[in-house]
XYZ file of C-alpha atoms in Angstrom:
346
model
C 9.156 -2.190 30.209
C 10.577 0.700 32.273
C 11.583 -1.683 35.106
C 12.439 -4.194 32.576
C 15.003 -1.778 31.089
C 16.555 -0.454 34.458
C 17.345 -4.133 35.841
C 19.503 -4.527 32.381
C 21.364 -1.395 32.983
C 21.741 -2.098 36.552
C 22.926 -5.414 35.636
C 20.545 -7.085 38.125
C 19.520 -9.424 34.771
C 21.463 -11.262 32.365
C 18.454 -11.843 30.095
C 17.208 -9.345 28.150
C 15.949 -10.163 25.266
C 17.175 -7.253 23.164
C 19.799 -9.159 21.038
C 18.907 -9.091 17.242
C 18.271 -12.300 16.924
C 15.995 -12.525 19.671
C 14.123 -9.240 17.951
C 13.615 -10.782 14.871
C 12.187 -14.000 16.196
C 9.703 -11.893 18.396
C 9.172 -9.947 15.334
C 8.117 -13.558 13.432
C 6.016 -14.643 16.179
C 4.077 -11.572 16.191
C 3.132 -12.115 12.543
C 2.570 -15.245 12.697
C -0.148 -14.558 15.296
C -1.353 -11.440 12.881
C -1.360 -14.124 9.737
C -3.147 -16.890 11.680
C -5.667 -14.127 12.587
C -6.655 -13.237 8.964
C -6.298 -16.758 7.995
C -8.711 -17.729 10.588
C -10.894 -14.691 9.229
C -10.375 -16.321 5.595
C -11.473 -19.111 6.424
C -14.666 -18.224 8.028
C -15.811 -15.760 5.157
C -15.107 -18.861 2.595
C -14.577 -16.169 0.066
C -11.744 -14.367 -0.839
C -9.658 -12.335 -3.692
C -5.936 -11.278 -3.675
C -4.042 -8.841 -5.064
C -0.508 -9.234 -6.492
C 2.445 -7.149 -7.198
C 6.086 -8.014 -8.153
C 8.514 -5.501 -7.221
C 12.648 -6.312 -6.085
C 14.077 -5.591 -2.855
C 17.205 -3.968 -1.827
C 19.244 -6.530 -2.919
C 17.294 -6.849 -6.003
C 15.771 -10.047 -5.118
C 12.502 -10.176 -6.864
C 9.567 -10.657 -4.636
C 5.395 -10.714 -4.843
C 3.223 -8.933 -2.719
C 0.519 -10.616 -1.416
C -3.263 -8.777 -0.323
C -6.241 -10.632 0.756
C -9.644 -9.229 0.443
C -11.545 -11.552 2.486
C -15.405 -11.438 3.670
C -15.619 -10.851 7.284
C -18.370 -11.825 9.408
C -18.415 -9.906 12.484
C -21.426 -10.595 15.084
C -22.400 -7.641 16.936
C -22.966 -7.556 20.485
C -26.197 -9.513 20.686
C -25.133 -11.728 18.376
C -28.130 -12.162 16.958
C -27.202 -9.987 13.894
C -24.077 -10.533 11.953
C -22.406 -7.685 9.938
C -20.596 -8.859 6.729
C -17.312 -6.768 5.880
C -14.821 -6.800 3.307
C -11.553 -6.184 4.554
C -8.364 -5.879 2.472
C -5.153 -7.572 4.555
C -1.604 -7.896 3.557
C -0.378 -11.280 4.196
C 3.032 -10.765 3.010
C 6.542 -10.738 0.263
C 7.386 -13.900 -1.516
C 10.289 -14.433 -3.224
C 10.534 -15.505 -6.792
C 13.345 -17.064 -8.441
C 11.570 -16.364 -12.152
C 8.653 -14.026 -12.657
C 6.892 -15.628 -15.415
C 3.239 -16.559 -15.150
C 3.207 -20.160 -14.995
C 5.885 -19.342 -12.256
C 3.760 -16.957 -10.286
C 1.002 -18.729 -10.881
C 2.257 -22.119 -9.289
C 3.364 -19.884 -6.361
C 0.224 -18.674 -5.824
C -0.892 -22.293 -5.485
C 1.452 -23.392 -2.809
C 0.682 -20.082 -0.836
C -2.668 -20.841 -0.640
C -1.980 -24.471 0.530
C 0.375 -23.341 3.517
C -2.312 -21.361 4.547
C -5.067 -24.255 3.612
C -7.198 -21.829 1.551
C -9.119 -23.411 -1.590
C -8.487 -22.221 -5.101
C -12.021 -23.396 -5.701
C -13.314 -19.599 -3.267
C -11.448 -17.581 -4.390
C -13.596 -14.968 -6.619
C -11.216 -12.074 -7.723
C -7.833 -11.468 -8.914
C -6.203 -7.925 -9.411
C -3.282 -7.084 -10.784
C -1.230 -4.803 -13.150
C -1.667 -4.804 -16.941
C 1.989 -6.313 -16.901
C 2.038 -9.257 -19.966
C 2.901 -11.989 -17.037
C 0.173 -11.036 -14.746
C -2.755 -10.277 -17.464
C -1.490 -12.180 -20.090
C -4.852 -13.741 -22.040
C -2.991 -17.177 -22.980
C -0.031 -17.467 -20.018
C -0.777 -14.952 -17.845
C -1.033 -15.317 -14.317
C -4.997 -14.525 -14.481
C -5.159 -16.667 -17.175
C -3.855 -20.263 -15.326
C -5.710 -19.348 -12.397
C -9.205 -18.739 -14.558
C -8.582 -22.376 -15.887
C -8.796 -23.710 -12.318
C -11.424 -21.588 -11.256
C -13.597 -19.920 -14.108
C -15.350 -17.615 -10.908
C -12.177 -16.137 -9.862
C -13.016 -12.868 -12.424
C -9.912 -10.670 -13.367
C -9.776 -7.006 -12.771
C -6.877 -4.524 -13.690
C -5.786 -2.086 -12.103
C -7.401 1.138 -13.059
C -4.731 3.449 -11.776
C -1.809 1.645 -13.407
C -4.223 1.108 -16.805
C -4.535 5.035 -16.418
C -0.975 5.377 -16.290
C -0.198 3.386 -19.289
C -2.988 5.315 -21.395
C -1.359 8.805 -20.589
C 2.246 7.242 -20.867
C 1.734 5.899 -24.515
C -0.608 9.829 -25.208
C 3.088 10.976 -24.552
C 5.183 9.087 -26.566
C 4.889 11.829 -29.295
C 7.623 13.928 -30.525
C 6.991 16.977 -29.559
C 6.005 15.581 -25.625
C 9.163 13.415 -25.625
C 10.556 16.566 -26.195
C 8.800 18.838 -23.490
C 9.576 16.459 -21.474
C 13.542 15.798 -21.727
C 13.753 19.764 -21.879
C 12.265 19.530 -18.306
C 14.044 16.908 -17.212
C 17.151 18.491 -18.850
C 16.731 21.339 -16.126
C 16.928 19.012 -13.371
C 19.558 17.484 -14.013
C 21.698 20.705 -14.792
C 20.765 22.116 -11.193
C 22.123 21.864 -8.215
C 20.100 23.136 -4.964
C 22.940 25.901 -4.533
C 22.444 27.264 -8.054
C 18.647 27.584 -7.995
C 18.217 28.797 -4.212
C 20.112 32.062 -5.418
C 16.432 32.380 -7.580
C 14.234 30.357 -6.062
C 13.124 30.236 -2.251
C 10.731 27.929 -1.834
C 10.496 25.771 -4.822
C 13.079 23.312 -6.271
C 13.312 21.866 -9.795
C 12.424 17.567 -9.638
C 13.019 14.533 -11.575
C 10.583 12.569 -13.871
C 9.165 9.514 -13.025
C 9.981 6.902 -15.972
C 7.051 4.639 -14.413
C 4.407 6.586 -12.837
C 3.086 9.711 -15.089
C 0.640 11.234 -13.453
C 3.861 12.139 -11.237
C 5.593 14.591 -13.573
C 2.662 17.124 -12.675
C 5.502 17.502 -9.404
C 8.200 18.237 -11.758
C 6.077 20.768 -13.875
C 4.845 23.122 -10.934
C 8.312 25.024 -9.934
C 8.636 25.349 -13.908
C 4.724 26.876 -13.822
C 5.297 29.038 -10.312
C 8.614 29.992 -10.697
C 10.290 30.133 -14.586
C 11.560 33.291 -14.573
C 13.404 32.962 -11.384
C 14.615 29.629 -13.238
C 15.605 31.374 -16.594
C 16.991 33.937 -14.675
C 19.351 31.411 -12.878
C 20.224 29.783 -15.932
C 20.854 33.102 -17.544
C 23.407 34.039 -14.497
C 25.118 30.865 -14.941
C 25.915 30.611 -18.782
C 27.565 34.656 -17.662
C 29.445 33.173 -14.792
C 33.413 34.085 -15.392
C 34.095 31.756 -12.271
C 33.524 28.514 -14.507
C 36.371 27.804 -16.217
C 38.422 24.878 -18.054
C 36.130 22.279 -19.799
C 34.106 21.920 -17.483
C 33.055 25.658 -17.044
C 32.705 25.924 -20.830
C 30.072 23.057 -20.831
C 28.195 24.566 -17.885
C 27.788 27.747 -19.637
C 26.778 26.325 -23.000
C 24.223 23.879 -21.079
C 23.191 26.735 -19.304
C 22.734 29.204 -22.440
C 20.815 25.893 -24.363
C 18.345 25.452 -21.487
C 17.443 28.818 -21.235
C 16.902 29.505 -24.850
C 14.259 26.148 -25.007
C 12.959 27.592 -21.494
C 12.201 31.218 -23.338
C 10.521 29.928 -26.667
C 6.470 30.391 -26.490
C 5.974 26.839 -28.004
C 7.731 25.484 -24.216
C 5.533 28.068 -22.234
C 2.240 26.611 -24.089
C 3.322 23.388 -23.945
C 4.335 23.871 -19.785
C 0.719 25.549 -19.428
C -1.294 22.367 -21.161
C 0.782 19.684 -19.822
C 0.322 21.353 -16.243
C -3.610 21.148 -16.551
C -4.101 17.589 -18.349
C -1.589 16.346 -15.463
C -3.518 17.908 -12.872
C -6.664 16.114 -13.515
C -4.513 12.647 -14.225
C -3.005 12.899 -10.903
C -6.213 13.816 -9.209
C -8.429 10.871 -10.739
C -5.412 8.423 -9.983
C -5.306 9.393 -6.496
C -9.067 8.759 -6.583
C -8.498 5.415 -7.935
C -5.893 4.581 -4.961
C -8.817 5.208 -2.463
C -9.696 2.712 -0.095
C -13.255 2.482 -0.268
C -13.247 2.404 -4.551
C -15.619 0.456 -6.309
C -15.500 -0.334 -9.704
C -18.656 1.817 -10.315
C -17.123 4.826 -9.161
C -14.029 3.845 -10.868
C -15.914 3.808 -14.009
C -17.048 6.950 -13.329
C -14.285 8.566 -12.432
C -12.280 7.077 -15.798
C -15.284 8.421 -17.435
C -15.218 12.319 -16.400
C -11.421 12.229 -16.906
C -11.814 11.138 -20.242
C -14.693 13.734 -21.269
C -11.986 15.945 -19.724
C -9.192 15.274 -22.204
C -11.648 15.617 -25.007
C -12.492 19.074 -23.682
C -8.835 20.073 -24.127
C -9.229 18.512 -28.026
C -11.687 21.509 -28.333
C -10.389 24.619 -30.316
C -12.313 26.812 -27.301
C -10.104 25.461 -24.597
C -6.907 25.453 -26.904
C -7.704 29.108 -26.862
C -8.152 29.603 -23.142
C -4.855 27.650 -22.941
C -3.191 30.111 -25.309
C -4.463 33.076 -23.202
C -2.994 31.771 -20.312
C 0.150 31.268 -22.118
C 0.296 34.470 -23.309
C -0.045 36.021 -19.690
C 2.897 34.038 -18.207
C 5.035 34.877 -21.235
C 4.327 38.397 -20.887
C 4.550 38.470 -16.984
C 8.279 37.361 -17.516
C 8.748 39.143 -20.293
C 9.503 35.800 -23.011
C 8.190 36.314 -26.336
C 4.314 35.941 -26.900
C 4.498 34.252 -30.665
C 5.327 30.688 -31.924
C 8.560 30.706 -33.448
C 8.751 29.766 -37.267
C 9.413 26.016 -37.659
C 13.093 25.627 -39.533
C 12.973 24.186 -43.214
C 15.266 21.179 -43.200
C 16.207 21.060 -46.849
C 17.885 17.542 -47.788
C 20.815 16.950 -49.818
C 21.042 15.326 -52.719
C 24.055 12.946 -53.592
């Protein structure tokens, strides 16, 4: 390669193979060679499973990601013993013009036909819990099982856990808490916050992966006092003028009042502890060597922990931690009385 580049630099050759079209062709040749090896191993092992997920690319074209789990029959050096391995291979992206279960199922069958893999040898399906994928009437899994009843559908455990947390956090109290957390992120710029917080920055919430808000809560847990001081400084800063300055003052004051309430501090400690366990389990559910038995055990452990959070004893421990944090940063240590709303009679 070094000699080849030298010849190009010294103009000893005009054939350099570095043009974008040639590079793309070389990449495609390598991709086809790897794909052929995977398909060859799939044919040798006969049985296979598929994992699918849909995602749009940068041009907003919906595409389906295809992953194959195959039985790899690997012969030992003496060729008398055969080592049986289950291997997972990414086979490529398939553009989709529709995202209905019927169209995606038809696309899968076409892709299997292209690589000459029989759907009769399909023994497993793994998708997320979208209605077009797992629907019991018109979902991809249902249509594939109509062709081959042995193609057992197993939903993504990590995605199922994510949906459970999403539903649990849909109550009014949780929504109000996370709205305030997101409000802090939206308000702050890095330059303003750096004056008070050296190593941490507030982060945005994820609307699709509910175990990820642990990253948004960590800065608040460990730097709540400094973030509060930054908000107070902004609310008292006289250099902010005009309508935008007045808005910055009022927003900073409103956020500071929200953060300083003991109810927020308690919610912060509680959700941080809950999401820490959820995040840990979610990462374990995405481990490379996870099997169904281990997934069930991990989910059962998480369920037991969440049930423990509902006990009086665990809530008292949460209150103790909240009191400690509130006292450290000189916040109120009692719950504020709920406002009484009097409905006006017509």
